CSV table of C-alpha atoms in Angstrom, one decimal:
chain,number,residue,atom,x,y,z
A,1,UNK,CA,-24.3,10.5,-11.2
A,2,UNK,CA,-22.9,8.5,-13.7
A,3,UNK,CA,-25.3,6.5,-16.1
A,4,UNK,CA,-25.0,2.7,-15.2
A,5,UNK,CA,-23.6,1.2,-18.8
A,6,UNK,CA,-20.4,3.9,-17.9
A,7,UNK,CA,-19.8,2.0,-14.8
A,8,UNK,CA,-18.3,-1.1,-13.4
A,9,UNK,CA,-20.7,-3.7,-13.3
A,10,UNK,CA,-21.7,-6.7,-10.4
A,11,UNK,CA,-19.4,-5.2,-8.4
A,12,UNK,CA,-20.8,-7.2,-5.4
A,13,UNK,CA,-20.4,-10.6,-6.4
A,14,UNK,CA,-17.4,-12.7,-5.7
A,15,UNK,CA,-14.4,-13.1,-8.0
A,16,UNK,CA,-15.4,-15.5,-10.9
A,17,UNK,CA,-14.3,-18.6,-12.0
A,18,UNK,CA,-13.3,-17.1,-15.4
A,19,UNK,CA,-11.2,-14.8,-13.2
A,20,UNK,CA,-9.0,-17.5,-11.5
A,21,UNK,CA,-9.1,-19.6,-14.2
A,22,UNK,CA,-6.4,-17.0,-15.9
A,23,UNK,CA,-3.2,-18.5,-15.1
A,24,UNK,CA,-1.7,-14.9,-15.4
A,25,UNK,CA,-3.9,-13.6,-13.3
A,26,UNK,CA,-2.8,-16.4,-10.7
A,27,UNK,CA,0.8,-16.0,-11.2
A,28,UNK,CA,0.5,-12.6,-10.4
A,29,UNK,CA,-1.7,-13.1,-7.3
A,30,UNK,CA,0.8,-15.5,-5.8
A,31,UNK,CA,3.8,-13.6,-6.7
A,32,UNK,CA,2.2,-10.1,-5.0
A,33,UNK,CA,1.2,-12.0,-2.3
A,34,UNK,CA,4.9,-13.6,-1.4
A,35,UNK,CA,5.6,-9.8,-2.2
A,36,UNK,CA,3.9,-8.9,0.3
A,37,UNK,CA,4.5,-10.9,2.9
A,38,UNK,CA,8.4,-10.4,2.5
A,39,UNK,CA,7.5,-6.8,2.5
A,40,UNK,CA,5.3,-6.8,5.9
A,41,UNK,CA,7.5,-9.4,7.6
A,42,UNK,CA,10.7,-6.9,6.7
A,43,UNK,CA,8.9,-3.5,8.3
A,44,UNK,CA,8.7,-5.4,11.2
A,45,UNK,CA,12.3,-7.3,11.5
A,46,UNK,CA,14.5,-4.2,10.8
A,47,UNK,CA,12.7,-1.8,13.1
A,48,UNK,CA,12.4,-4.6,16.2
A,49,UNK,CA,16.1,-5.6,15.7
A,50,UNK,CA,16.9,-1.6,15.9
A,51,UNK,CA,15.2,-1.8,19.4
A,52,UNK,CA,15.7,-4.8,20.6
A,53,UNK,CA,19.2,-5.8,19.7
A,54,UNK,CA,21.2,-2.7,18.9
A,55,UNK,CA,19.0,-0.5,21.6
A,56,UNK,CA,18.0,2.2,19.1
A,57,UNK,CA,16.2,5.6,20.9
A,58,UNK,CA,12.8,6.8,19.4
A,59,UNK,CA,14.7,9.4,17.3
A,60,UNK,CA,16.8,6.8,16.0
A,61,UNK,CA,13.5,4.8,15.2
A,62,UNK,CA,11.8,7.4,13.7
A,63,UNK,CA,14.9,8.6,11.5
A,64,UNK,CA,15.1,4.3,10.5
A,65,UNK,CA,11.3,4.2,9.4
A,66,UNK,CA,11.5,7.7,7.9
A,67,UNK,CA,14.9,6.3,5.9
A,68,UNK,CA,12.7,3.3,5.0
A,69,UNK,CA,9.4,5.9,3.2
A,70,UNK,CA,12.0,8.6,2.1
A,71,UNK,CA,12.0,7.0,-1.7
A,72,UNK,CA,8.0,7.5,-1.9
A,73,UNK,CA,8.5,11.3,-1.8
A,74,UNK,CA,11.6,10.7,-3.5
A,75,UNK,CA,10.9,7.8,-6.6
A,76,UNK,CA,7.3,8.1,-6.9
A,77,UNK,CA,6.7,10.4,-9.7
A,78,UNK,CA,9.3,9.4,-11.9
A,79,UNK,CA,8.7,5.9,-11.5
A,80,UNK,CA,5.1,6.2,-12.4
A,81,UNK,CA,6.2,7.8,-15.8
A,82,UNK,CA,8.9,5.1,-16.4
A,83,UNK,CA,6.3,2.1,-15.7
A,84,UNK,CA,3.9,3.8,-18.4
A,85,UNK,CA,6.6,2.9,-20.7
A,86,UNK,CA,7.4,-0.5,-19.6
A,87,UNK,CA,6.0,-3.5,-19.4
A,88,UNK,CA,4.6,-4.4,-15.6
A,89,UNK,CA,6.3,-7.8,-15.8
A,90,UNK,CA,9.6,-7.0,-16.4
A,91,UNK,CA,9.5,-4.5,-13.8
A,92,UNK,CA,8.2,-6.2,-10.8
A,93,UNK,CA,10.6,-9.6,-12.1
A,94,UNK,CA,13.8,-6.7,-11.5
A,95,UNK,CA,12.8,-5.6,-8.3
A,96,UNK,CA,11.8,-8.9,-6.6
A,97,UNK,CA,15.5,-9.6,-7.7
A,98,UNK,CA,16.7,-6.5,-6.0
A,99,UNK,CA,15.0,-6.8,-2.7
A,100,UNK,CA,16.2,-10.8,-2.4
A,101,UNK,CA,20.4,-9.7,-3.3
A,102,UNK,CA,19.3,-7.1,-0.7
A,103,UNK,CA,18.2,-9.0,1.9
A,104,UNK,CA,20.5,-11.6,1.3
A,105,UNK,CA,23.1,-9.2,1.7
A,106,UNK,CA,21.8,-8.4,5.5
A,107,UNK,CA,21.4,-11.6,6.6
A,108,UNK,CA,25.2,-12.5,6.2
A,109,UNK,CA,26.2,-9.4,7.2
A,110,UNK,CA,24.0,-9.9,10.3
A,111,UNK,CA,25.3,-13.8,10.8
A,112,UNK,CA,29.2,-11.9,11.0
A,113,UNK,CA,28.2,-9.0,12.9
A,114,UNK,CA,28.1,-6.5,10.3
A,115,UNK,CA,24.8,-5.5,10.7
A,116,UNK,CA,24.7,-2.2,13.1
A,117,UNK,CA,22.0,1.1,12.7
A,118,UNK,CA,23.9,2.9,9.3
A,119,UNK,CA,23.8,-0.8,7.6
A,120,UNK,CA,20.0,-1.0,8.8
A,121,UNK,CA,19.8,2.4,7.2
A,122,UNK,CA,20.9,1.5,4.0
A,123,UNK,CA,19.0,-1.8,4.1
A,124,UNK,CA,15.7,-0.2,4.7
A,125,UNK,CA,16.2,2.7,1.9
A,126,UNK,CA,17.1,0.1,-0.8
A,127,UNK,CA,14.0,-2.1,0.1
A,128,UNK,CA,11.8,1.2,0.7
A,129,UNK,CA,13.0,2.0,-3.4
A,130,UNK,CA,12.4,-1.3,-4.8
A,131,UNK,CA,9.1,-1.8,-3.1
A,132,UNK,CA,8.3,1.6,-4.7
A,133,UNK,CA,8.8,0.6,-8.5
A,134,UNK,CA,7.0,-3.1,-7.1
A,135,UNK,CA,4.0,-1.4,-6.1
A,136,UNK,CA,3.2,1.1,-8.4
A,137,UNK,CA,4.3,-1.8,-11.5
A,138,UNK,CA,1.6,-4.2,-9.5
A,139,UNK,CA,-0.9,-1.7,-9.6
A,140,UNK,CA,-0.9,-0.8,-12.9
A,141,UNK,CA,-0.5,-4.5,-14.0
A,142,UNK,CA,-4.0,-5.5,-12.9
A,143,UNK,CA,-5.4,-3.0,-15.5
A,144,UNK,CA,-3.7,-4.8,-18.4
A,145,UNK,CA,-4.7,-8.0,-17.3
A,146,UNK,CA,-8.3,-8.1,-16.8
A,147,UNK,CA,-11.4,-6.4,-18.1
A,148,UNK,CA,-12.5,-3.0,-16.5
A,149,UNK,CA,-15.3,-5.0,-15.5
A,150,UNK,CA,-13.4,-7.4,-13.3
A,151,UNK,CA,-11.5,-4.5,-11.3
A,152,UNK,CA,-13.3,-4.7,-8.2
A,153,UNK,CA,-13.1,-8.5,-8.2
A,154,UNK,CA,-9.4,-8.3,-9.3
A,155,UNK,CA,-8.4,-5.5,-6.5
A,156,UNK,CA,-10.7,-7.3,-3.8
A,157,UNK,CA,-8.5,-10.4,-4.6
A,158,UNK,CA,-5.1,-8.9,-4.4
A,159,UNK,CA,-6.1,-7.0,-1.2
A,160,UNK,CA,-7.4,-9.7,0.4
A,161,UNK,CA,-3.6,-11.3,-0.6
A,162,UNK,CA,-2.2,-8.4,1.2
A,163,UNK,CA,-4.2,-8.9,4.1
A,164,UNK,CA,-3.1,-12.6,4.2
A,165,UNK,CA,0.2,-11.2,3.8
A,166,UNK,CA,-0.5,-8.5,7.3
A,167,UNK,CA,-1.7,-11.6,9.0
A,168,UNK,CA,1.6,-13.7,8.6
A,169,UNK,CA,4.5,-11.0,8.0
A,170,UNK,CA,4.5,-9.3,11.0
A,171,UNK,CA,3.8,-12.3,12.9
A,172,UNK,CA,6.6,-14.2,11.1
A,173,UNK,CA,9.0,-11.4,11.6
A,174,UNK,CA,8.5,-10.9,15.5
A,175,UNK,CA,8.6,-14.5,16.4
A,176,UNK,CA,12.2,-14.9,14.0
A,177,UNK,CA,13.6,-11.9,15.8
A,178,UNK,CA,12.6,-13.3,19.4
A,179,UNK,CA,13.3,-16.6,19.1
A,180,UNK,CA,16.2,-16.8,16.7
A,181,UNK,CA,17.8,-13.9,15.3
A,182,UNK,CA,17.2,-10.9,12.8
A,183,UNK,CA,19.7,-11.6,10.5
A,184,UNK,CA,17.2,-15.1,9.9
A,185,UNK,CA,14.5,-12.8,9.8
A,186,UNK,CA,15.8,-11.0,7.0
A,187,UNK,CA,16.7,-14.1,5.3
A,188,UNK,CA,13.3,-15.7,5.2
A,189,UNK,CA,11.5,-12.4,3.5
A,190,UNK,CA,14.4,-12.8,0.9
A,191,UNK,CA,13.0,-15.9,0.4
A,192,UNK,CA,9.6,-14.8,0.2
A,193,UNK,CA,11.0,-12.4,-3.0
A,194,UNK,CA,12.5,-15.0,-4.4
A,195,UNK,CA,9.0,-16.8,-5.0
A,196,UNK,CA,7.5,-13.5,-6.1
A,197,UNK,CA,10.1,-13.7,-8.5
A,198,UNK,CA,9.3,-16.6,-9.6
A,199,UNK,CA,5.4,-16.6,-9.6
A,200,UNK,CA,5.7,-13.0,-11.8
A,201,UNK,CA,8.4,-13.8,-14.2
A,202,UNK,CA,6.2,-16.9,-15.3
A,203,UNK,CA,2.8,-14.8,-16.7
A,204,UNK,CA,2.9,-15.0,-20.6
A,205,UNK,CA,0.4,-12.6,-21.9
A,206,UNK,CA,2.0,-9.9,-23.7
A,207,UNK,CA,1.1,-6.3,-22.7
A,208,UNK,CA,0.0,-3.5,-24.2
A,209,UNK,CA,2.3,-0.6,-23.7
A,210,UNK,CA,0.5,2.4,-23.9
A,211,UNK,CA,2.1,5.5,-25.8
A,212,UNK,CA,5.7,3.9,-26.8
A,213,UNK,CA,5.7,6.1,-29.7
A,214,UNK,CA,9.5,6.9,-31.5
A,215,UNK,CA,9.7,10.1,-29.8
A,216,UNK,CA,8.0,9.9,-26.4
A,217,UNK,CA,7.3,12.8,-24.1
A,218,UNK,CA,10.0,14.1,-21.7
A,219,UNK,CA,10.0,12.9,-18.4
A,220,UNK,CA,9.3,15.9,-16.7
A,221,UNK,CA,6.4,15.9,-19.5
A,222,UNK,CA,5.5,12.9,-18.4
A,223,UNK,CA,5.3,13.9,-14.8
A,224,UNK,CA,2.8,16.9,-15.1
A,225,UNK,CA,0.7,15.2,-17.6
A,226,UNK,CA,0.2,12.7,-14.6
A,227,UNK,CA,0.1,15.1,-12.1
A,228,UNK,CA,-2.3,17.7,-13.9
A,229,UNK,CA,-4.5,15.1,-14.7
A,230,UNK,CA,-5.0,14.0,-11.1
A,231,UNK,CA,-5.2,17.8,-9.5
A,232,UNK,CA,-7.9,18.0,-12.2
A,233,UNK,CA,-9.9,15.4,-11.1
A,234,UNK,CA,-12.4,16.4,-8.3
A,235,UNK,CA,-12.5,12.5,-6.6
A,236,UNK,CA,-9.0,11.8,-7.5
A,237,UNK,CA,-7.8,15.3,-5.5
A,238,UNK,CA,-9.4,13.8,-2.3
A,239,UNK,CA,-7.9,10.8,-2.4
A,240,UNK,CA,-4.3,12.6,-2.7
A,241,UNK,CA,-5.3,14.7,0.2
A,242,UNK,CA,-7.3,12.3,2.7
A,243,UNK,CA,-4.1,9.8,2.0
A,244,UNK,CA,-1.9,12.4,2.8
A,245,UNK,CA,-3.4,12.9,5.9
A,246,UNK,CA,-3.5,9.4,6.8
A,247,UNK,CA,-0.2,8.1,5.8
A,248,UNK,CA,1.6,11.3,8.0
A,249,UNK,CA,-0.4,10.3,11.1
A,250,UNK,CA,-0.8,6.7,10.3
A,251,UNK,CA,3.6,7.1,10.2
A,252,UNK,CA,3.5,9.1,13.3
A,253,UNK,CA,1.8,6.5,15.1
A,254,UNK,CA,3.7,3.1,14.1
A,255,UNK,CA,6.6,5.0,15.2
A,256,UNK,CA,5.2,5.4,18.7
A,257,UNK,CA,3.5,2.3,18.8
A,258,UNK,CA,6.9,0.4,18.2
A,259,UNK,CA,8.3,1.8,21.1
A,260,UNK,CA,4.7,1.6,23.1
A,261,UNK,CA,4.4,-2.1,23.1
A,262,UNK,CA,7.7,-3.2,23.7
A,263,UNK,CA,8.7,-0.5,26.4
A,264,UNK,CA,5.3,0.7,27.8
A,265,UNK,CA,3.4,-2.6,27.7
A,266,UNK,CA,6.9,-4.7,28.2
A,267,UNK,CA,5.7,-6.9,25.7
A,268,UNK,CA,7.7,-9.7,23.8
A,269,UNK,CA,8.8,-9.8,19.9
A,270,UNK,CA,6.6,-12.3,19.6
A,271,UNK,CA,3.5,-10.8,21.2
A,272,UNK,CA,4.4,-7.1,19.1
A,273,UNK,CA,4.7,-9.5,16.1
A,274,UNK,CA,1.0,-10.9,17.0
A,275,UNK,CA,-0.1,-7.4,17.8
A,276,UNK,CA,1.0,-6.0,14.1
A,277,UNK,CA,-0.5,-9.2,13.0
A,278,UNK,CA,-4.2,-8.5,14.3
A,279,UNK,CA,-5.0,-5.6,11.5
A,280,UNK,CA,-4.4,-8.5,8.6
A,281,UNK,CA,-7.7,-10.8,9.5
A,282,UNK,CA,-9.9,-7.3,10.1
A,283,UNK,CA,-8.2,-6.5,6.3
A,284,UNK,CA,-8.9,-9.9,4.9
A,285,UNK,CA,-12.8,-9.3,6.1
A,286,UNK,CA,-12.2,-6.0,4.6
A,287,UNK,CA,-11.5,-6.9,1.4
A,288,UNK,CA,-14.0,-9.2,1.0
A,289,UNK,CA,-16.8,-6.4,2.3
A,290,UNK,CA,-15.1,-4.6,-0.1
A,291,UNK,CA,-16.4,-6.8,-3.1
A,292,UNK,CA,-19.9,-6.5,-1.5
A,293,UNK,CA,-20.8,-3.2,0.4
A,294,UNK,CA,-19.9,-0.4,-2.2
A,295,UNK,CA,-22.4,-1.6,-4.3
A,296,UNK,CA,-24.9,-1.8,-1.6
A,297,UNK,CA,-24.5,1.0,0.1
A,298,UNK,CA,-22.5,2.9,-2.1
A,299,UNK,CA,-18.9,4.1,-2.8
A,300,UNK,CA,-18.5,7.1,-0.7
A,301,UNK,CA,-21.2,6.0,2.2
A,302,UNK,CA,-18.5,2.9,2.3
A,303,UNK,CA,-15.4,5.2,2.6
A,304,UNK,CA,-15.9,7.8,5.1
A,305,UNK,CA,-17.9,5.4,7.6
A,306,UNK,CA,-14.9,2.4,7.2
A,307,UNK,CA,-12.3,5.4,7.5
A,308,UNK,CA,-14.1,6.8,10.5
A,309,UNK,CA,-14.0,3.4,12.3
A,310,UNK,CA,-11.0,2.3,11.2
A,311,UNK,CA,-8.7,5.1,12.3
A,312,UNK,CA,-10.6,5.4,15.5
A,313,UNK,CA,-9.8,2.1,16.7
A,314,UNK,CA,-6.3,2.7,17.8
A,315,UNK,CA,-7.6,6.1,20.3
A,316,UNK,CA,-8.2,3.3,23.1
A,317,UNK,CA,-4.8,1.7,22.7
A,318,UNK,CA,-3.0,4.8,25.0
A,319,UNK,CA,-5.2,3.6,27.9
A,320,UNK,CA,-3.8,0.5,28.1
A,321,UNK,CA,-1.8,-0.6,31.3
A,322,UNK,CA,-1.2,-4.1,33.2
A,323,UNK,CA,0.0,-7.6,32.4
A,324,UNK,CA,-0.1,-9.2,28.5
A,325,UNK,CA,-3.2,-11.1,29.6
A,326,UNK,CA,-5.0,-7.9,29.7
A,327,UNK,CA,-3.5,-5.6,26.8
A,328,UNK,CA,-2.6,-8.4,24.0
A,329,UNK,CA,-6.6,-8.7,23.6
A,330,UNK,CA,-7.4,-5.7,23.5
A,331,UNK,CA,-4.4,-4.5,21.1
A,332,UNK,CA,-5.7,-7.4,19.0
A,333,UNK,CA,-9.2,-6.2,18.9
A,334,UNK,CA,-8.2,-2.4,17.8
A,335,UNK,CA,-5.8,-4.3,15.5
A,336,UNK,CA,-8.6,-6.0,14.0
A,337,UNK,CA,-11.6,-3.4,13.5
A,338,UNK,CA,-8.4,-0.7,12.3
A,339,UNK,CA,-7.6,-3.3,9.8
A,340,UNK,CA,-11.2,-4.5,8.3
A,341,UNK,CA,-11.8,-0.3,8.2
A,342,UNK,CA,-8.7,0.5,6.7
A,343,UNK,CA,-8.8,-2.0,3.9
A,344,UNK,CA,-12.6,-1.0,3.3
A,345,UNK,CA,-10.7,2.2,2.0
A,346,UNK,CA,-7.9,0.9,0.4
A,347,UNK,CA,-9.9,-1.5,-1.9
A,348,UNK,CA,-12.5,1.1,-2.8
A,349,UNK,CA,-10.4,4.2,-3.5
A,350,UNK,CA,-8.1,1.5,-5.7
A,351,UNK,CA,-11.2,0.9,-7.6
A,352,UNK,CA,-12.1,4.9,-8.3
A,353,UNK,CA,-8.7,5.4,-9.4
A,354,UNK,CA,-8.8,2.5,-11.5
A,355,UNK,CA,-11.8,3.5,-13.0
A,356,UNK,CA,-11.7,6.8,-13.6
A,357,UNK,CA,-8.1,6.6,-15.6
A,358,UNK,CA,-7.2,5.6,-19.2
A,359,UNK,CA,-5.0,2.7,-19.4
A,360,UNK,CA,-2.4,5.3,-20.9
A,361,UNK,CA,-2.6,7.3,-17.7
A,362,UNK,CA,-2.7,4.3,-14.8
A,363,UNK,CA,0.8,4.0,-13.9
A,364,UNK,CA,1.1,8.0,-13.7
A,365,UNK,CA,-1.9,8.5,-11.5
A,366,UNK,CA,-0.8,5.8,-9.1
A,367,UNK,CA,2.3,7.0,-8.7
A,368,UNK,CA,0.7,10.5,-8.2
A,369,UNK,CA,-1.3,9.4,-5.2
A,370,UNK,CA,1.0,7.4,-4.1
A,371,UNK,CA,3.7,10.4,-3.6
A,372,UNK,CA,1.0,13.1,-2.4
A,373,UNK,CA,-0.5,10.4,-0.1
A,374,UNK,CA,3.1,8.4,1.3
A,375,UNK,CA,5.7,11.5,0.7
A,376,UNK,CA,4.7,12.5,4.0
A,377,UNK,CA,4.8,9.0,5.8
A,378,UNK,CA,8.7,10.0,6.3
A,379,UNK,CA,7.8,13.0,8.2
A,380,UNK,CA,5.6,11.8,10.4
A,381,UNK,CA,7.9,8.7,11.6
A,382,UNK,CA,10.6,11.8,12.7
A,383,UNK,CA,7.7,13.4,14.2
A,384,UNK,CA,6.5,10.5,15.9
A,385,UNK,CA,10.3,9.8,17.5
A,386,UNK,CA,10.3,13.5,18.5
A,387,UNK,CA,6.9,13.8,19.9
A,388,UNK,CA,7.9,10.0,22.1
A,389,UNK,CA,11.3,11.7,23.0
A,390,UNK,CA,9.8,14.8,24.1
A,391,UNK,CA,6.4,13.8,25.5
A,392,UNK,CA,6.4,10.3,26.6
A,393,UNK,CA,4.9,7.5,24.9
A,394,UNK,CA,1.1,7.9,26.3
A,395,UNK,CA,0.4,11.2,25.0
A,396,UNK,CA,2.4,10.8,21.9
A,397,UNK,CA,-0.1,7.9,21.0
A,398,UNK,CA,-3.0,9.9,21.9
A,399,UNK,CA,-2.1,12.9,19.8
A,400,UNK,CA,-0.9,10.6,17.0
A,401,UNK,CA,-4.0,8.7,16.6
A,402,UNK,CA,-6.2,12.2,17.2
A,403,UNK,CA,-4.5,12.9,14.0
A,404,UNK,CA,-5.5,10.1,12.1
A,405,UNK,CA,-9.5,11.3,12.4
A,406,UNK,CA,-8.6,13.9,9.9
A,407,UNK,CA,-8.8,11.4,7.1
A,408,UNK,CA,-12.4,10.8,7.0
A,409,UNK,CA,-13.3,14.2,7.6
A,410,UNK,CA,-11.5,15.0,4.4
A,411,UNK,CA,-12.9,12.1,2.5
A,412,UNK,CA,-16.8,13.5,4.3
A,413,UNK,CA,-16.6,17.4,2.8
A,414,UNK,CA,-15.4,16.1,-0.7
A,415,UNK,CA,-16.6,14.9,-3.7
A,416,UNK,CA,-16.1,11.1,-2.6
A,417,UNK,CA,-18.4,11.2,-0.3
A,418,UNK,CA,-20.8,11.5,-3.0
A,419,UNK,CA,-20.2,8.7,-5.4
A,420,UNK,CA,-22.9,6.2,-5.5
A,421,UNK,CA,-23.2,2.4,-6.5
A,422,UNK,CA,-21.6,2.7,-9.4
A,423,UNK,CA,-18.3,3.3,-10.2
A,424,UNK,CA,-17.6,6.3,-12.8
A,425,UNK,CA,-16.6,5.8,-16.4
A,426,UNK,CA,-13.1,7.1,-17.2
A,427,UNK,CA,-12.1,11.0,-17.3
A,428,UNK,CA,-11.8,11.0,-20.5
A,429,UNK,CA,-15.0,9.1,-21.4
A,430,UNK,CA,-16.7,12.0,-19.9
A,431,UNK,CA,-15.2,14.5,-21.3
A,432,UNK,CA,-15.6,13.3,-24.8
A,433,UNK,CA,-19.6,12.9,-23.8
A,434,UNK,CA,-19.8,16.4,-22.8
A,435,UNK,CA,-18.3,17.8,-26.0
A,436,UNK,CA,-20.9,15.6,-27.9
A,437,UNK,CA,-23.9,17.3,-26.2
A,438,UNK,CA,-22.2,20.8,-27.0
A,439,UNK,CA,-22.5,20.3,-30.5
């Protein structure tokens, strides 16, 4: 176990007032929160105006969502390297400007009529790349901004952003579709962009670029230093492989569950929308048991019992039959415990990484995890619209969420299960401790 001074300290109190006192730190808080709201309402408005509107088959869903995560397998590693290089700023100001032309674009191609399943196609693949080089910019940014000691507090406050954002995106999203239209669906998370945009491009402290040196690495350099250092790291391996075994059954399900509630359950946009909505008040609780529990009870006690509970939740959801009155509850309740589990995980295993990577390697290592874990999200939305095609949407469900269970079972047999109450010091930090006692 790691010696206490190596570790991140007071990891269970509250974000400080010195925290949110950092105007950079706030300007990055509200533009990943707008982020992230565009970015949730969006996964819900191209997928529901696919169904509802143009009539789209579960294959056809599954191929739209898989369009939408192809650039995770796809981006992922090389944009890791390329944020090393660059500063986080610039990079999240360029895609926030992406995403909002891109938008933009579908909402008055939508208004004429323009907007059929290949235009939704390329819609969801150009957000899906620009939310890749957001993320794993916004990620890496929080490491440059604040003290290794404020990590938990700093990821606990950005989560719980997120989770606000899970609460009003989908929500958002489903009631524009039903009521008015998708194409002034798409319009508002453009909007939402636009104040990312605006929020980010405003934060003033000057970053630290680590290695720009007059002859860098190659890429492909670049690439296996990041991915070597994470395959080398016992904690930082079972992330990559308990995410990977999430995000392919987590993907499997959505796709189902699309098609469940609207055709199954014959519920409205606006109840799927409130449905979706439930997991984002279980992740703000989350994220604020997050700053709390790991200290407590410890990291890896935190992460297999919120994964097991978490990824349980949705197992009763295939049971469900009868009138809204009886399911919505229900589906908001699995919504909510699936949620508060889920970003248990997310928060804590953000931390790890965090803390166990040099500043040099951050952007690398996220984008590592990040493609092991989400490169195979696409396959398990075309596996999801196969299974709901070939099956039926009941047992597809069942199977789906079965699948999910694997997750914590990983996380239980490996080295995370066994971190403690305090975080570990970085890789390299250990290694240069070891050679020390050697001599």
């Amino acid at each position: 176990m790691p010696s206490a001074s190596s570790a991140v300290p007071d990891s269970g109190r509250p974000v400080p007032p010195s925290l949110w006192r950092d105007r950079d730190f706030r300007r990055l808080w509200v533009g990943q929160t707008a982020s992230q709201l565009g970015e949730h309402a969006t996964l819900v408005v191209l997928p529901l105006f696919a169904v509802l509107t143009l009539d789209a088959g579960a294959d056809q869903l599954g191929v739209l969502r898989a369009v939408g995560q192809a650039p995770v397998l796809l981006l992922s590693l090389f944009v890791g390297a390329w944020v090393d290089r660059w500063r986080t700023r610039t990079v999240m100001v360029l895609t926030d400007i992406g995403r909002t032309l891109t938008l933009g674009a579908a909402a008055v191609a939508g208004l004429f009529g323009r907007l059929g399943l290949p235009e939704l196609f390329v819609v969801a693949f150009a957000v899906g790349a620009l939310s890749v080089f957001f993320d794993v910019a916004y990620q890496s940014s929080l490491v440059r901004l604040v003290t290794r000691e404020q990590l938990v507090r700093g990821n606990s406050a950005l989560e719980g952003s997120r989770s606000a954002a899970q609460i009003g995106g989908p929500a958002l999203g489903g009631a524009l579709v039903s009521i008015l239209s998708a194409p002034i669906a798409a319009a508002s998370s453009a909007l939402f962009f636009a104040l990312s945009f605006l929020s980010i491009r405003r934060i003033r402290r000057t970053e630290a670029i680590p290695e720009h040196s007059e002859r860098p690495p190659r890429l492909g350099r670049r690439i296996h230093d990041g991915l070597r250092f994470v395959v080398g790291d016992p904690s930082l391996r079972a992330v990559c492989l308990a995410s990977a075994a999430f995000q392919f059954s987590f993907a499997a399900v959505m796709t189902v569950y699309l098609l469940f509630l609207p055709r199954e359950l014959h519920l409205s946009g606006t109840a799927v929308g409130l449905a979706l909505a439930a997991t984002g008040p279980g992740a703000l609780l989350g994220s604020m048991l997050a700053a709390r529990l790991p200290s407590r009870f410890g990291h890896g006690t935190v992460l297999v019992t919120a994964a097991a509970l978490g990824d349980g939740a949705f197992l009763c959801v295939p049971a469900l039959d009868g009138s809204p009155a009886v399911t919505v509850p229900v589906l908001l309740a699995a919504g909510f415990v699936f949620g508060t589990g889920s970003q248990l995980v997310t928060v804590t295993v953000m931390a790890v990484r965090q803390a166990v990577t040099p500043d040099g390697m951050q952007g690398r290592a996220a984008a590592t995890i990040t493609f092991v874990g989400m490169g195979l999200a696409p396959f398990g939305s075309l596996l999801g619209g196969f299974l709901a095609q070939e099956w039926g949407l009941r047992t597809s469900l069942l199977v789906t969420a079965a699948g999910m269970l694997l997750s914590p079972v990983l996380m239980a047999i490996s080295p995370l299960a066994r971190l403690g109450r305090t975080l570990p010091a970085p890789q390299d930090g250990r290694r240069s401790r070891r050679r020390r006692s050697t001599r």
